[in-house]
mmCIF file of C-alpha atoms in Angstrom:
data_model
loop_
_atom_site.group_PDB
_atom_site.id
_atom_site.type_symbol
_atom_site.label_atom_id
_atom_site.label_comp_id
_atom_site.label_asym_id
_atom_site.label_seq_id
_atom_site.Cartn_x
_atom_site.Cartn_y
_atom_site.Cartn_z
ATOM 1 C CA MET A 1395 0.169 0.274 -0.437
ATOM 2 C CA ALA A 1396 2.748 2.422 0.977
ATOM 3 C CA TRP A 1397 4.649 1.500 -3.288
ATOM 4 C CA ALA A 1398 0.980 2.352 -3.940
ATOM 5 C CA LEU A 1399 1.005 5.598 -2.510
ATOM 6 C CA LYS A 1400 4.611 7.110 -3.960
ATOM 7 C CA LEU A 1401 2.609 6.914 -7.000
ATOM 8 C CA PRO A 1402 1.495 10.422 -7.756
ATOM 9 C CA LEU A 1403 4.664 11.416 -6.667
ATOM 10 C CA THR A 1404 6.608 10.230 -8.662
ATOM 11 C CA ASP A 1405 4.459 11.241 -11.812
ATOM 12 C CA GLU A 1406 4.647 14.977 -10.725
ATOM 13 C CA VAL A 1407 8.747 14.740 -10.235
ATOM 14 C CA ILE A 1408 8.623 13.109 -13.792
ATOM 15 C CA GLU A 1409 6.743 15.687 -15.026
ATOM 16 C CA SER A 1410 8.047 18.328 -13.250
ATOM 17 C CA GLY A 1411 11.703 17.391 -14.718
ATOM 18 C CA LEU A 1412 9.923 16.700 -17.846
ATOM 19 C CA VAL A 1413 8.999 20.462 -17.917
ATOM 20 C CA GLN A 1414 12.463 21.810 -16.394
ATOM 21 C CA ASP A 1415 14.416 19.964 -19.738
ATOM 22 C CA PHE A 1416 12.333 21.410 -21.983
ATOM 23 C CA ASP A 1417 12.884 25.239 -20.243
ATOM 24 C CA ALA A 1418 16.085 24.483 -20.845
ATOM 25 C CA SER A 1419 16.330 22.745 -24.610
ATOM 26 C CA LEU A 1420 14.136 26.592 -24.491
ATOM 27 C CA SER A 1421 16.546 28.339 -22.543
ATOM 28 C CA GLY A 1422 19.421 26.942 -24.860
ATOM 29 C CA ILE A 1423 17.885 28.205 -28.438
ATOM 30 C CA GLY A 1424 17.805 31.800 -27.085
ATOM 31 C CA GLN A 1425 21.408 32.242 -25.638
ATOM 32 C CA GLU A 1426 22.647 30.283 -28.929
ATOM 33 C CA LEU A 1427 20.401 33.061 -31.193
ATOM 34 C CA GLY A 1428 21.022 35.271 -28.366
ATOM 35 C CA ALA A 1429 18.658 37.921 -27.028
ATOM 36 C CA GLY A 1430 15.810 38.833 -29.428
ATOM 37 C CA ALA A 1431 17.735 37.116 -32.305
ATOM 38 C CA TYR A 1432 14.891 33.990 -32.042
ATOM 39 C CA SER A 1433 12.857 33.454 -34.927
ATOM 40 C CA MET A 1434 10.398 31.598 -37.752
ATOM 41 C CA SER A 1435 13.793 32.318 -40.748
ATOM 42 C CA ASP A 1436 16.445 31.060 -38.274
ATOM 43 C CA VAL A 1437 14.090 27.508 -37.514
ATOM 44 C CA LEU A 1438 13.779 27.133 -41.245
ATOM 45 C CA ALA A 1439 18.093 27.703 -41.634
ATOM 46 C CA LEU A 1440 17.809 24.747 -40.231
ATOM 47 C CA PRO A 1441 19.048 21.713 -41.923
ATOM 48 C CA ILE A 1442 16.381 19.259 -41.308
ATOM 49 C CA PHE A 1443 14.075 22.387 -43.445
ATOM 50 C CA LYS A 1444 16.020 22.704 -45.579
ATOM 51 C CA GLN A 1445 15.240 21.203 -49.183
ATOM 52 C CA GLU A 1446 17.684 20.340 -51.928
ATOM 53 C CA GLU A 1447 16.236 22.505 -53.977
ATOM 54 C CA SER A 1448 14.944 26.151 -52.841
ATOM 55 C CA ASN A 1449 12.476 28.399 -55.358
ATOM 56 C CA LEU A 1450 14.264 31.423 -53.431
ATOM 57 C CA PRO A 1451 17.449 32.914 -53.698
ATOM 58 C CA PRO A 1452 19.887 32.978 -50.779
ATOM 59 C CA ASP A 1453 18.553 35.345 -47.978
ATOM 60 C CA SER A 1454 20.944 38.063 -46.732
ATOM 61 C CA GLU A 1455 20.418 40.914 -44.179
ATOM 62 C CA ASN A 1456 18.848 44.517 -45.553
ATOM 63 C CA LYS A 1457 18.652 43.242 -49.112
ATOM 64 C CA ILE A 1458 17.284 45.694 -51.280
ATOM 65 C CA LEU A 1459 15.107 43.907 -53.473
ATOM 66 C CA PRO A 1460 14.848 46.974 -56.460
ATOM 67 C CA PHE A 1461 11.569 45.621 -58.616
ATOM 68 C CA GLN A 1462 8.347 44.668 -58.380
ATOM 69 C CA TYR A 1463 6.470 43.170 -61.411
ATOM 70 C CA VAL A 1464 2.674 43.386 -61.214
ATOM 71 C CA LEU A 1465 0.385 41.004 -63.496
ATOM 72 C CA CYS A 1466 -2.645 42.831 -64.351
ATOM 73 C CA ALA A 1467 -4.815 39.986 -63.182
ATOM 74 C CA ALA A 1468 -7.059 38.820 -59.949
ATOM 75 C CA THR A 1469 -5.664 35.501 -58.945
ATOM 76 C CA SER A 1470 -8.068 33.055 -58.066
ATOM 77 C CA PRO A 1471 -10.164 33.032 -54.771
ATOM 78 C CA ALA A 1472 -10.224 28.562 -53.903
ATOM 79 C CA ILE A 1473 -6.571 28.900 -52.821
ATOM 80 C CA LYS A 1474 -5.690 28.176 -49.492
ATOM 81 C CA LEU A 1475 -3.620 30.189 -47.135
ATOM 82 C CA HIS A 1476 -0.140 30.285 -46.838
ATOM 83 C CA ASP A 1477 -0.863 28.519 -50.413
ATOM 84 C CA GLU A 1478 0.750 30.589 -53.379
ATOM 85 C CA THR A 1479 -1.476 32.347 -55.661
ATOM 86 C CA LEU A 1480 -3.110 31.349 -59.375
ATOM 87 C CA THR A 1481 -4.122 33.612 -61.973
ATOM 88 C CA TYR A 1482 -6.183 32.199 -64.591
ATOM 89 C CA LEU A 1483 -5.737 33.890 -68.342
ATOM 90 C CA ASN A 1484 -7.031 33.285 -71.121
ATOM 91 C CA GLN A 1485 -5.702 32.438 -73.920
ATOM 92 C CA GLY A 1486 -4.054 34.833 -76.409
ATOM 93 C CA GLN A 1487 -5.866 37.936 -74.472
ATOM 94 C CA SER A 1488 -3.457 40.415 -73.316
ATOM 95 C CA TYR A 1489 -2.024 41.592 -70.089
ATOM 96 C CA GLU A 1490 -0.458 43.999 -68.502
ATOM 97 C CA ILE A 1491 2.634 43.773 -66.636
ATOM 98 C CA ARG A 1492 3.593 46.824 -64.894
ATOM 99 C CA MET A 1493 7.399 47.544 -64.302
ATOM 100 C CA LEU A 1494 7.633 49.375 -60.356
ATOM 101 C CA ASP A 1495 10.645 50.980 -59.474
ATOM 102 C CA ASN A 1496 11.339 49.922 -55.898
ATOM 103 C CA ARG A 1497 14.794 51.171 -55.045
ATOM 104 C CA LYS A 1498 14.115 54.178 -52.105
ATOM 105 C CA MET A 1499 15.815 57.788 -52.371
ATOM 106 C CA GLY A 1500 19.880 56.524 -52.830
ATOM 107 C CA GLU A 1501 19.564 52.804 -53.177
ATOM 108 C CA LEU A 1502 21.619 51.269 -56.413
ATOM 109 C CA PRO A 1503 22.640 54.494 -57.884
ATOM 110 C CA GLU A 1504 24.634 52.934 -60.414
ATOM 111 C CA ILE A 1505 21.089 52.402 -63.054
ATOM 112 C CA THR A 1506 19.480 55.439 -62.598
ATOM 113 C CA GLY A 1507 19.271 57.194 -65.541
ATOM 114 C CA LYS A 1508 20.391 53.219 -67.219
ATOM 115 C CA MET A 1509 18.034 51.174 -68.924
ATOM 116 C CA VAL A 1510 18.246 47.803 -67.299
ATOM 117 C CA LYS A 1511 17.416 44.681 -69.576
ATOM 118 C CA SER A 1512 14.310 42.338 -69.097
ATOM 119 C CA ILE A 1513 13.640 38.563 -69.554
ATOM 120 C CA ILE A 1514 10.328 37.035 -69.807
ATOM 121 C CA ARG A 1515 9.698 33.869 -69.498
ATOM 122 C CA VAL A 1516 6.511 31.138 -69.504
ATOM 123 C CA VAL A 1517 7.506 27.819 -68.205
ATOM 124 C CA PHE A 1518 6.604 25.033 -66.489
ATOM 125 C CA HIS A 1519 5.410 25.105 -62.759
ATOM 126 C CA ASP A 1520 5.446 21.386 -61.957
ATOM 127 C CA ARG A 1521 9.121 19.778 -60.939
ATOM 128 C CA ARG A 1522 8.276 16.235 -63.830
ATOM 129 C CA LEU A 1523 7.571 18.712 -66.744
ATOM 130 C CA GLN A 1524 10.999 20.947 -66.040
ATOM 131 C CA TYR A 1525 12.460 17.281 -66.709
ATOM 132 C CA THR A 1526 10.962 16.596 -69.962
ATOM 133 C CA GLU A 1527 10.536 20.458 -71.175
ATOM 134 C CA HIS A 1528 12.361 20.976 -74.032
ATOM 135 C CA GLN A 1529 10.604 17.237 -75.561
ATOM 136 C CA GLN A 1530 7.572 19.687 -74.638
ATOM 137 C CA LEU A 1531 8.524 22.803 -76.323
ATOM 138 C CA GLU A 1532 9.373 20.788 -79.545
ATOM 139 C CA GLY A 1533 6.521 18.708 -79.391
ATOM 140 C CA TRP A 1534 4.069 22.201 -78.765
ATOM 141 C CA ARG A 1535 6.033 22.692 -81.608
ATOM 142 C CA TRP A 1536 5.509 20.640 -84.067
ATOM 143 C CA ASN A 1537 1.408 20.806 -83.853
ATOM 144 C CA ARG A 1538 1.466 24.678 -84.252
ATOM 145 C CA PRO A 1539 4.007 25.209 -87.186
ATOM 146 C CA GLY A 1540 4.529 29.052 -87.295
ATOM 147 C CA ASP A 1541 3.276 30.127 -83.561
ATOM 148 C CA ARG A 1542 4.888 31.308 -80.459
ATOM 149 C CA ILE A 1543 4.074 31.038 -76.508
ATOM 150 C CA LEU A 1544 4.704 34.108 -75.558
ATOM 151 C CA ASP A 1545 4.336 36.899 -77.355
ATOM 152 C CA LEU A 1546 4.453 41.049 -76.795
ATOM 153 C CA ASP A 1547 1.855 43.247 -76.957
ATOM 154 C CA ILE A 1548 4.114 46.071 -78.659
ATOM 155 C CA PRO A 1549 1.489 48.549 -79.199
ATOM 156 C CA MET A 1550 0.080 48.735 -76.112
ATOM 157 C CA SER A 1551 3.314 48.595 -74.225
ATOM 158 C CA VAL A 1552 4.366 51.660 -72.400
ATOM 159 C CA GLY A 1553 7.596 52.694 -72.126
ATOM 160 C CA MET A 1554 9.596 49.159 -73.805
ATOM 161 C CA VAL A 1555 12.525 49.955 -75.879
ATOM 162 C CA ASP A 1556 13.828 47.076 -78.494
ATOM 163 C CA PRO A 1557 11.641 44.347 -77.567
ATOM 164 C CA ARG A 1558 12.960 41.756 -79.116
ATOM 165 C CA ALA A 1559 11.433 37.339 -79.123
ATOM 166 C CA ASN A 1560 14.154 34.861 -80.547
ATOM 167 C CA PRO A 1561 12.582 32.680 -82.845
ATOM 168 C CA THR A 1562 14.309 29.509 -81.697
ATOM 169 C CA GLN A 1563 12.438 30.248 -77.826
ATOM 170 C CA LEU A 1564 8.688 30.454 -78.086
ATOM 171 C CA ASN A 1565 8.924 31.190 -74.647
ATOM 172 C CA THR A 1566 10.302 34.012 -73.944
ATOM 173 C CA VAL A 1567 10.878 37.595 -74.921
ATOM 174 C CA GLU A 1568 13.020 40.669 -73.394
ATOM 175 C CA PHE A 1569 12.711 43.994 -73.869
ATOM 176 C CA LEU A 1570 14.543 47.687 -72.352
ATOM 177 C CA TRP A 1571 12.964 49.613 -69.703
ATOM 178 C CA ASP A 1572 14.224 52.879 -68.142
ATOM 179 C CA PRO A 1573 12.904 52.331 -64.369
ATOM 180 C CA SER A 1574 12.967 56.277 -63.954
ATOM 181 C CA LYS A 1575 9.988 56.472 -66.370
ATOM 182 C CA ARG A 1576 6.436 54.537 -66.572
ATOM 183 C CA THR A 1577 6.757 50.866 -68.124
ATOM 184 C CA SER A 1578 3.839 48.962 -68.676
ATOM 185 C CA VAL A 1579 4.434 45.619 -70.699
ATOM 186 C CA PHE A 1580 1.321 44.065 -72.604
ATOM 187 C CA ILE A 1581 1.841 39.245 -73.188
ATOM 188 C CA GLN A 1582 -0.158 37.105 -74.901
ATOM 189 C CA VAL A 1583 0.292 33.429 -73.510
ATOM 190 C CA HIS A 1584 -0.305 31.523 -76.810
ATOM 191 C CA CYS A 1585 -0.152 27.598 -75.302
ATOM 192 C CA ILE A 1586 -3.299 26.242 -72.625
ATOM 193 C CA SER A 1587 -1.854 24.643 -70.073
ATOM 194 C CA THR A 1588 -4.800 21.475 -71.179
ATOM 195 C CA GLU A 1589 -2.471 20.887 -73.687
ATOM 196 C CA PHE A 1590 0.918 19.581 -71.416
ATOM 197 C CA THR A 1591 -0.937 17.508 -70.015
ATOM 198 C CA MET A 1592 -1.513 13.282 -70.093
ATOM 199 C CA ARG A 1593 -4.816 12.379 -72.195
ATOM 200 C CA LYS A 1594 -6.868 9.429 -70.881
ATOM 201 C CA HIS A 1595 -10.484 9.824 -70.675
ATOM 202 C CA GLY A 1596 -11.406 13.488 -71.213
ATOM 203 C CA GLY A 1597 -11.974 16.710 -68.362
ATOM 204 C CA GLU A 1598 -8.092 16.014 -67.152
ATOM 205 C CA LYS A 1599 -7.086 19.147 -64.846
ATOM 206 C CA GLY A 1600 -4.647 21.917 -67.052
ATOM 207 C CA VAL A 1601 -0.494 21.825 -65.098
ATOM 208 C CA PRO A 1602 0.224 25.369 -64.020
ATOM 209 C CA PHE A 1603 3.011 27.003 -65.750
ATOM 210 C CA ARG A 1604 5.517 29.939 -64.631
ATOM 211 C CA ILE A 1605 5.373 33.344 -65.961
ATOM 212 C CA GLN A 1606 9.194 34.858 -64.180
ATOM 213 C CA ILE A 1607 10.697 38.136 -65.231
ATOM 214 C CA ASP A 1608 14.549 38.511 -64.250
ATOM 215 C CA THR A 1609 15.908 41.660 -64.888
ATOM 216 C CA PHE A 1610 20.146 42.502 -65.190
ATOM 217 C CA LYS A 1611 22.010 45.572 -65.093
ATOM 218 C CA GLU A 1612 24.565 46.579 -67.948
ATOM 219 C CA ASN A 1613 28.639 45.160 -66.676
ATOM 220 C CA ASP A 1614 31.495 47.615 -67.843
ATOM 221 C CA GLY A 1615 32.194 45.968 -71.098
ATOM 222 C CA GLU A 1616 27.722 47.025 -71.774
ATOM 223 C CA GLU A 1617 26.360 43.933 -71.707
ATOM 224 C CA TYR A 1618 23.485 43.454 -69.874
ATOM 225 C CA THR A 1619 25.286 40.347 -67.949
ATOM 226 C CA GLU A 1620 24.130 41.830 -63.804
ATOM 227 C CA HIS A 1621 21.801 40.549 -62.100
ATOM 228 C CA GLN A 1622 19.421 42.625 -60.523
ATOM 229 C CA HIS A 1623 16.044 40.509 -59.384
ATOM 230 C CA SER A 1624 13.897 37.535 -60.328
ATOM 231 C CA ALA A 1625 10.562 37.335 -59.256
ATOM 232 C CA SER A 1626 7.674 34.981 -60.497
ATOM 233 C CA CYS A 1627 3.755 34.137 -60.695
ATOM 234 C CA GLN A 1628 2.159 30.568 -60.808
ATOM 235 C CA VAL A 1629 -0.710 30.730 -63.530
ATOM 236 C CA LYS A 1630 -2.928 28.294 -65.923
ATOM 237 C CA VAL A 1631 -3.649 29.306 -69.371
ATOM 238 C CA PHE A 1632 -7.115 28.773 -71.196
ATOM 239 C CA LYS A 1633 -9.155 28.784 -73.907
ATOM 240 C CA PRO A 1634 -10.713 32.432 -74.662
ATOM 241 C CA LYS A 1635 -13.605 33.424 -72.102
ATOM 242 C CA GLY A 1636 -12.056 30.199 -70.012
ATOM 243 C CA ALA A 1637 -10.607 31.651 -67.839
ATOM 244 C CA ASP A 1638 -13.520 34.229 -66.551
ATOM 245 C CA ARG A 1639 -15.418 30.955 -66.575
ATOM 246 C CA LYS A 1640 -12.538 29.821 -64.148
ATOM 247 C CA GLN A 1641 -13.399 32.674 -61.594
ATOM 248 C CA LYS A 1642 -17.394 32.213 -61.708
ATOM 249 C CA THR A 1643 -16.344 29.136 -60.543
ATOM 250 C CA ASP A 1644 -13.713 29.079 -57.757
ATOM 251 C CA ARG A 1645 -16.045 31.908 -56.140
ATOM 252 C CA GLU A 1646 -19.668 29.871 -56.016
ATOM 253 C CA LYS A 1647 -17.672 27.794 -54.699
ATOM 254 C CA MET A 1648 -16.276 29.422 -52.122
ATOM 255 C CA GLU A 1649 -19.866 31.387 -51.492
ATOM 256 C CA LYS A 1650 -21.135 28.370 -50.904
ATOM 257 C CA ARG A 1651 -19.114 27.209 -48.089
ATOM 258 C CA ALA A 1652 -19.240 28.228 -44.339
ATOM 259 C CA PRO A 1653 -18.460 31.114 -42.936
ATOM 260 C CA GLN A 1654 -15.651 29.300 -40.511
ATOM 261 C CA GLU A 1655 -14.789 27.321 -43.927
ATOM 262 C CA LYS A 1656 -14.201 30.585 -45.772
ATOM 263 C CA GLU A 1657 -10.805 31.481 -43.412
ATOM 264 C CA LYS A 1658 -8.390 28.737 -44.700
ATOM 265 C CA TYR A 1659 -8.628 30.235 -47.828
ATOM 266 C CA GLN A 1660 -6.831 33.814 -49.167
ATOM 267 C CA PRO A 1661 -9.327 36.876 -50.803
ATOM 268 C CA SER A 1662 -9.819 37.300 -54.152
ATOM 269 C CA TYR A 1663 -7.166 39.855 -55.211
ATOM 270 C CA GLU A 1664 -7.287 41.889 -58.177
ATOM 271 C CA THR A 1665 -3.477 41.933 -58.942
ATOM 272 C CA THR A 1666 -0.911 39.006 -58.990
ATOM 273 C CA ILE A 1667 2.452 40.459 -57.440
ATOM 274 C CA LEU A 1668 4.976 38.194 -58.569
ATOM 275 C CA THR A 1669 7.037 37.286 -55.681
ATOM 276 C CA GLU A 1670 10.974 37.448 -56.229
ATOM 277 C CA CYS A 1671 12.307 33.987 -57.129
ATOM 278 C CA SER A 1672 15.789 32.534 -57.438
ATOM 279 C CA PRO A 1673 17.060 33.426 -61.776
ATOM 280 C CA TRP A 1674 16.581 31.517 -64.373
ATOM 281 C CA PRO A 1675 20.270 29.381 -64.755
ATOM 282 C CA GLU A 1676 23.379 31.614 -65.684
ATOM 283 C CA VAL A 1677 23.747 33.081 -68.812
ATOM 284 C CA THR A 1678 25.954 34.749 -71.583
ATOM 285 C CA TYR A 1679 24.575 37.645 -73.425
ATOM 286 C CA VAL A 1680 25.863 38.870 -76.627
ATOM 287 C CA ASN A 1681 25.322 41.538 -78.852
ATOM 288 C CA ASN A 1682 22.585 43.690 -77.102
ATOM 289 C CA SER A 1683 23.258 46.592 -79.471
ATOM 290 C CA PRO A 1684 20.155 48.614 -79.454
ATOM 291 C CA SER A 1685 17.841 47.818 -83.161
ATOM 292 C CA PRO A 1686 14.237 48.876 -84.035
ATOM 293 C CA GLY A 1687 11.448 46.690 -83.032
ATOM 294 C CA PHE A 1688 12.726 42.506 -83.119
ATOM 295 C CA ASN A 1689 15.740 41.084 -83.511
ATOM 296 C CA SER A 1690 15.487 37.486 -85.227
ATOM 297 C CA THR A 1691 19.560 36.744 -85.139
ATOM 298 C CA HIS A 1692 20.569 34.506 -82.923
ATOM 299 C CA ASN A 1693 23.976 36.062 -81.418
ATOM 300 C CA SER A 1694 21.541 38.453 -80.442
ATOM 301 C CA PHE A 1695 20.133 35.996 -77.533
ATOM 302 C CA PRO A 1696 20.880 34.557 -74.753
ATOM 303 C CA VAL A 1697 23.385 31.713 -75.097
ATOM 304 C CA ALA A 1698 24.183 29.174 -72.038
ATOM 305 C CA GLU A 1699 27.509 29.477 -70.917
ATOM 306 C CA GLY A 1700 30.076 26.588 -71.677
ATOM 307 C CA VAL A 1701 27.248 24.088 -73.378
ATOM 308 C CA VAL A 1702 28.186 22.690 -76.009
ATOM 309 C CA ARG A 1703 25.059 20.797 -78.370
ATOM 310 C CA PRO A 1704 25.613 17.610 -78.325
ATOM 311 C CA ARG A 1705 24.588 15.984 -82.162
ATOM 312 C CA LEU A 1706 21.920 14.691 -83.606
ATOM 313 C CA THR A 1707 21.011 11.233 -83.833
ATOM 314 C CA VAL A 1708 18.633 10.552 -86.756
ATOM 315 C CA TYR A 1709 17.060 7.300 -87.065
ATOM 316 C CA VAL A 1710 16.392 7.023 -91.468
ATOM 317 C CA CYS A 1711 14.969 3.863 -93.838
ATOM 318 C CA GLN A 1712 14.075 4.323 -97.211
ATOM 319 C CA GLU A 1713 10.861 3.108 -98.431
ATOM 320 C CA SER A 1714 9.317 0.745 -100.894
ATOM 321 C CA GLN A 1715 6.970 -0.090 -103.174
ATOM 322 C CA GLN A 1716 6.260 -3.099 -100.423
ATOM 323 C CA ALA A 1717 6.295 -1.275 -98.284
ATOM 324 C CA ARG A 1718 3.728 1.691 -99.322
ATOM 325 C CA GLU A 1719 1.471 -1.037 -100.766
ATOM 326 C CA GLN A 1720 1.652 -2.813 -96.887
ATOM 327 C CA GLN A 1721 0.783 0.632 -95.704
ATOM 328 C CA GLN A 1722 -2.126 0.800 -97.452
ATOM 329 C CA LYS A 1723 -3.570 -2.483 -96.525
ATOM 330 C CA HIS A 1724 -3.239 -1.252 -93.182
ATOM 331 C CA GLU A 1725 -4.652 1.649 -92.738
ATOM 332 C CA ASN A 1726 -7.064 -0.252 -95.105
ATOM 333 C CA GLY A 1727 -7.862 -2.124 -92.123
ATOM 334 C CA ASP A 1728 -6.065 -5.358 -92.678
ATOM 335 C CA THR A 1729 -4.235 -5.910 -89.820
ATOM 336 C CA ALA A 1730 -2.591 -9.826 -90.614
ATOM 337 C CA SER A 1731 -0.133 -7.290 -92.685
ATOM 338 C CA SER A 1732 2.519 -7.116 -91.502
ATOM 339 C CA THR A 1733 6.335 -4.681 -92.518
ATOM 340 C CA PHE A 1734 10.052 -4.927 -91.564
ATOM 341 C CA PHE A 1735 11.429 -1.560 -91.768
ATOM 342 C CA VAL A 1736 15.134 -1.119 -91.222
ATOM 343 C CA TYR A 1737 16.279 1.809 -89.998
ATOM 344 C CA HIS A 1738 19.341 3.416 -90.933
ATOM 345 C CA ALA A 1739 21.628 6.133 -88.096
ATOM 346 C CA ILE A 1740 22.768 9.712 -89.255
ATOM 347 C CA TYR A 1741 24.631 11.262 -86.635
ATOM 348 C CA LEU A 1742 24.795 15.119 -87.140
ATOM 349 C CA GLU A 1743 27.262 17.425 -85.346
ATOM 350 C CA ASP A 1744 26.886 20.209 -87.415
ATOM 351 C CA LEU A 1745 23.141 20.531 -87.687
ATOM 352 C CA THR A 1746 22.954 21.870 -90.862
ATOM 353 C CA ALA A 1747 20.848 21.150 -94.611
ATOM 354 C CA VAL A 1748 23.571 20.833 -95.721
ATOM 355 C CA GLU A 1749 25.014 17.869 -93.933
ATOM 356 C CA LEU A 1750 21.864 15.726 -93.577
ATOM 357 C CA THR A 1751 22.174 15.610 -96.934
ATOM 358 C CA GLU A 1752 25.727 15.249 -97.541
ATOM 359 C CA LYS A 1753 24.949 11.850 -95.071
ATOM 360 C CA ILE A 1754 22.421 10.541 -96.665
ATOM 361 C CA ALA A 1755 23.989 10.114 -99.684
ATOM 362 C CA GLN A 1756 26.670 8.598 -98.158
ATOM 363 C CA LEU A 1757 24.544 6.252 -96.607
ATOM 364 C CA PHE A 1758 22.565 5.110 -100.203
ATOM 365 C CA ASN A 1759 26.149 5.211 -102.434
ATOM 366 C CA ILE A 1760 25.317 8.476 -104.138
ATOM 367 C CA SER A 1761 26.524 11.534 -105.196
ATOM 368 C CA PRO A 1762 25.512 14.746 -103.276
ATOM 369 C CA ARG A 1763 24.938 16.709 -106.290
ATOM 370 C CA GLN A 1764 21.745 14.089 -106.906
ATOM 371 C CA ILE A 1765 20.315 15.670 -103.966
ATOM 372 C CA SER A 1766 18.002 18.720 -105.003
ATOM 373 C CA GLN A 1767 16.597 19.825 -102.399
ATOM 374 C CA ILE A 1768 15.396 17.676 -98.565
ATOM 375 C CA PHE A 1769 11.315 18.186 -97.762
ATOM 376 C CA LYS A 1770 10.024 17.149 -94.804
ATOM 377 C CA GLN A 1771 6.404 15.903 -94.594
ATOM 378 C CA GLY A 1772 4.312 18.361 -92.756
ATOM 379 C CA PRO A 1773 0.238 18.880 -92.255
ATOM 380 C CA THR A 1774 -1.560 17.711 -94.507
ATOM 381 C CA GLY A 1775 1.088 15.980 -96.566
ATOM 382 C CA ILE A 1776 2.558 19.331 -97.627
ATOM 383 C CA HIS A 1777 5.955 19.233 -98.496
ATOM 384 C CA VAL A 1778 7.992 21.580 -95.485
ATOM 385 C CA LEU A 1779 11.698 22.553 -96.979
ATOM 386 C CA VAL A 1780 14.062 21.493 -94.870
ATOM 387 C CA SER A 1781 16.472 23.929 -93.279
ATOM 388 C CA ASP A 1782 18.955 24.463 -91.163
ATOM 389 C CA GLU A 1783 17.081 25.964 -87.621
ATOM 390 C CA MET A 1784 14.312 22.868 -88.876
ATOM 391 C CA ILE A 1785 17.960 20.596 -88.166
ATOM 392 C CA GLN A 1786 18.555 22.570 -85.385
ATOM 393 C CA ASN A 1787 15.272 21.898 -83.928
ATOM 394 C CA PHE A 1788 14.739 17.706 -85.540
ATOM 395 C CA GLN A 1789 13.777 16.026 -81.524
ATOM 396 C CA ASP A 1790 17.027 13.809 -80.659
ATOM 397 C CA GLU A 1791 16.681 10.387 -82.141
ATOM 398 C CA VAL A 1792 13.628 11.262 -84.809
ATOM 399 C CA CYS A 1793 12.511 8.743 -87.275
ATOM 400 C CA PHE A 1794 11.843 9.290 -90.764
ATOM 401 C CA VAL A 1795 11.097 7.373 -94.185
ATOM 402 C CA LEU A 1796 12.404 8.433 -96.675
ATOM 403 C CA ASP A 1797 10.940 8.765 -100.332
ATOM 404 C CA THR A 1798 11.770 10.205 -103.481
ATOM 405 C CA MET A 1799 10.347 12.263 -106.297
ATOM 406 C CA LYS A 1800 11.780 12.974 -109.315
ATOM 407 C CA ALA A 1801 13.793 16.803 -109.659
ATOM 408 C CA GLU A 1802 11.952 19.246 -112.325
ATOM 409 C CA THR A 1803 15.189 21.049 -113.118
ATOM 410 C CA ASN A 1804 17.904 18.643 -113.510
ATOM 411 C CA ASP A 1805 18.990 15.296 -113.859
ATOM 412 C CA GLY A 1806 18.095 15.066 -109.414
ATOM 413 C CA TYR A 1807 15.980 13.844 -107.068
ATOM 414 C CA HIS A 1808 13.992 15.843 -104.401
ATOM 415 C CA ILE A 1809 14.736 13.311 -100.988
ATOM 416 C CA ILE A 1810 10.956 13.357 -99.113
ATOM 417 C CA LEU A 1811 11.041 12.353 -94.629
ATOM 418 C CA LYS A 1812 8.030 11.060 -93.837
#
């Protein structure tokens, strides 16, 4: 019985000891960080909270954020507190981005009275798609020949100087602007989020994109390479008027929620403020001399420093009359017929039409002079002349069936890539 009466005392002692240990732990944190220095940012800096990769640049005290970018489109009301905002856009519609000078008096005097360069990109938000971005964009380019993912609406823009759009970078535009003057840039996004969704049953949700802006100032060599600020926001792009319908649907859903549930969601804001992020992977910019209007020359745009494009592998096989007949039977529903195609690998290093002509001639033991032109069969069977730029945008390990057509002007032949 005496042993039983001592149990409560033992529990109290244990509980008291735990409290003292916990207080000591908190006291230890305070001693390590110094009086008044304890903050959530210090806790998040501990190794257990660090991620392998972060969207935010390394934090530093008294960091100056010289610019702010505001997308004039409302945020969704169906986003929970502490989550990143999501903004719905209509495909092809012009949206204003206000480029604001956020400096205080006397800050960053080296850019006062000078131009800065901003680069706007539309990129994937999902990590899975980021890994296959090149293939995704090449597939979009193939399905939408001649179209761009991102465009500038120049007539509506204000304060924008020397706008440029590289024809090989469909998701990027760039321009110069003076922070001391009013600058508003209008952009148009032409791809929709569902174009990059794996279609299986229909009705799948579209993938989110990011609109990112990186701003640079001139270095001593008058090249815009010194990074100043980067910010981005999350968006989804719908077919025309689809963003308005989605915004209305989200608003109606929120109105039906109980007051306690509504408190878990952030309100819809009339504009979207781009939040600070890490800059796009470092690139070297060359030949930034001003030129009127758009500039389509390759050397006016970023080229990855130290990056050598790997040689391109193309698989080809020669189409025969038997193969045509077998293919026709297959198209007519004769599943019993089958054709065995033997492909040959062609390795391109210069990525030019001349090199492709020489490699095809070498493969079939003919003179390159016997090949007049090389065409690629495009939509509705049209023949598109193969150029250096087209070859540079071929996907690696692309497969073609080669057909021939007698040239009209000489004894040579045209090669058709199917």
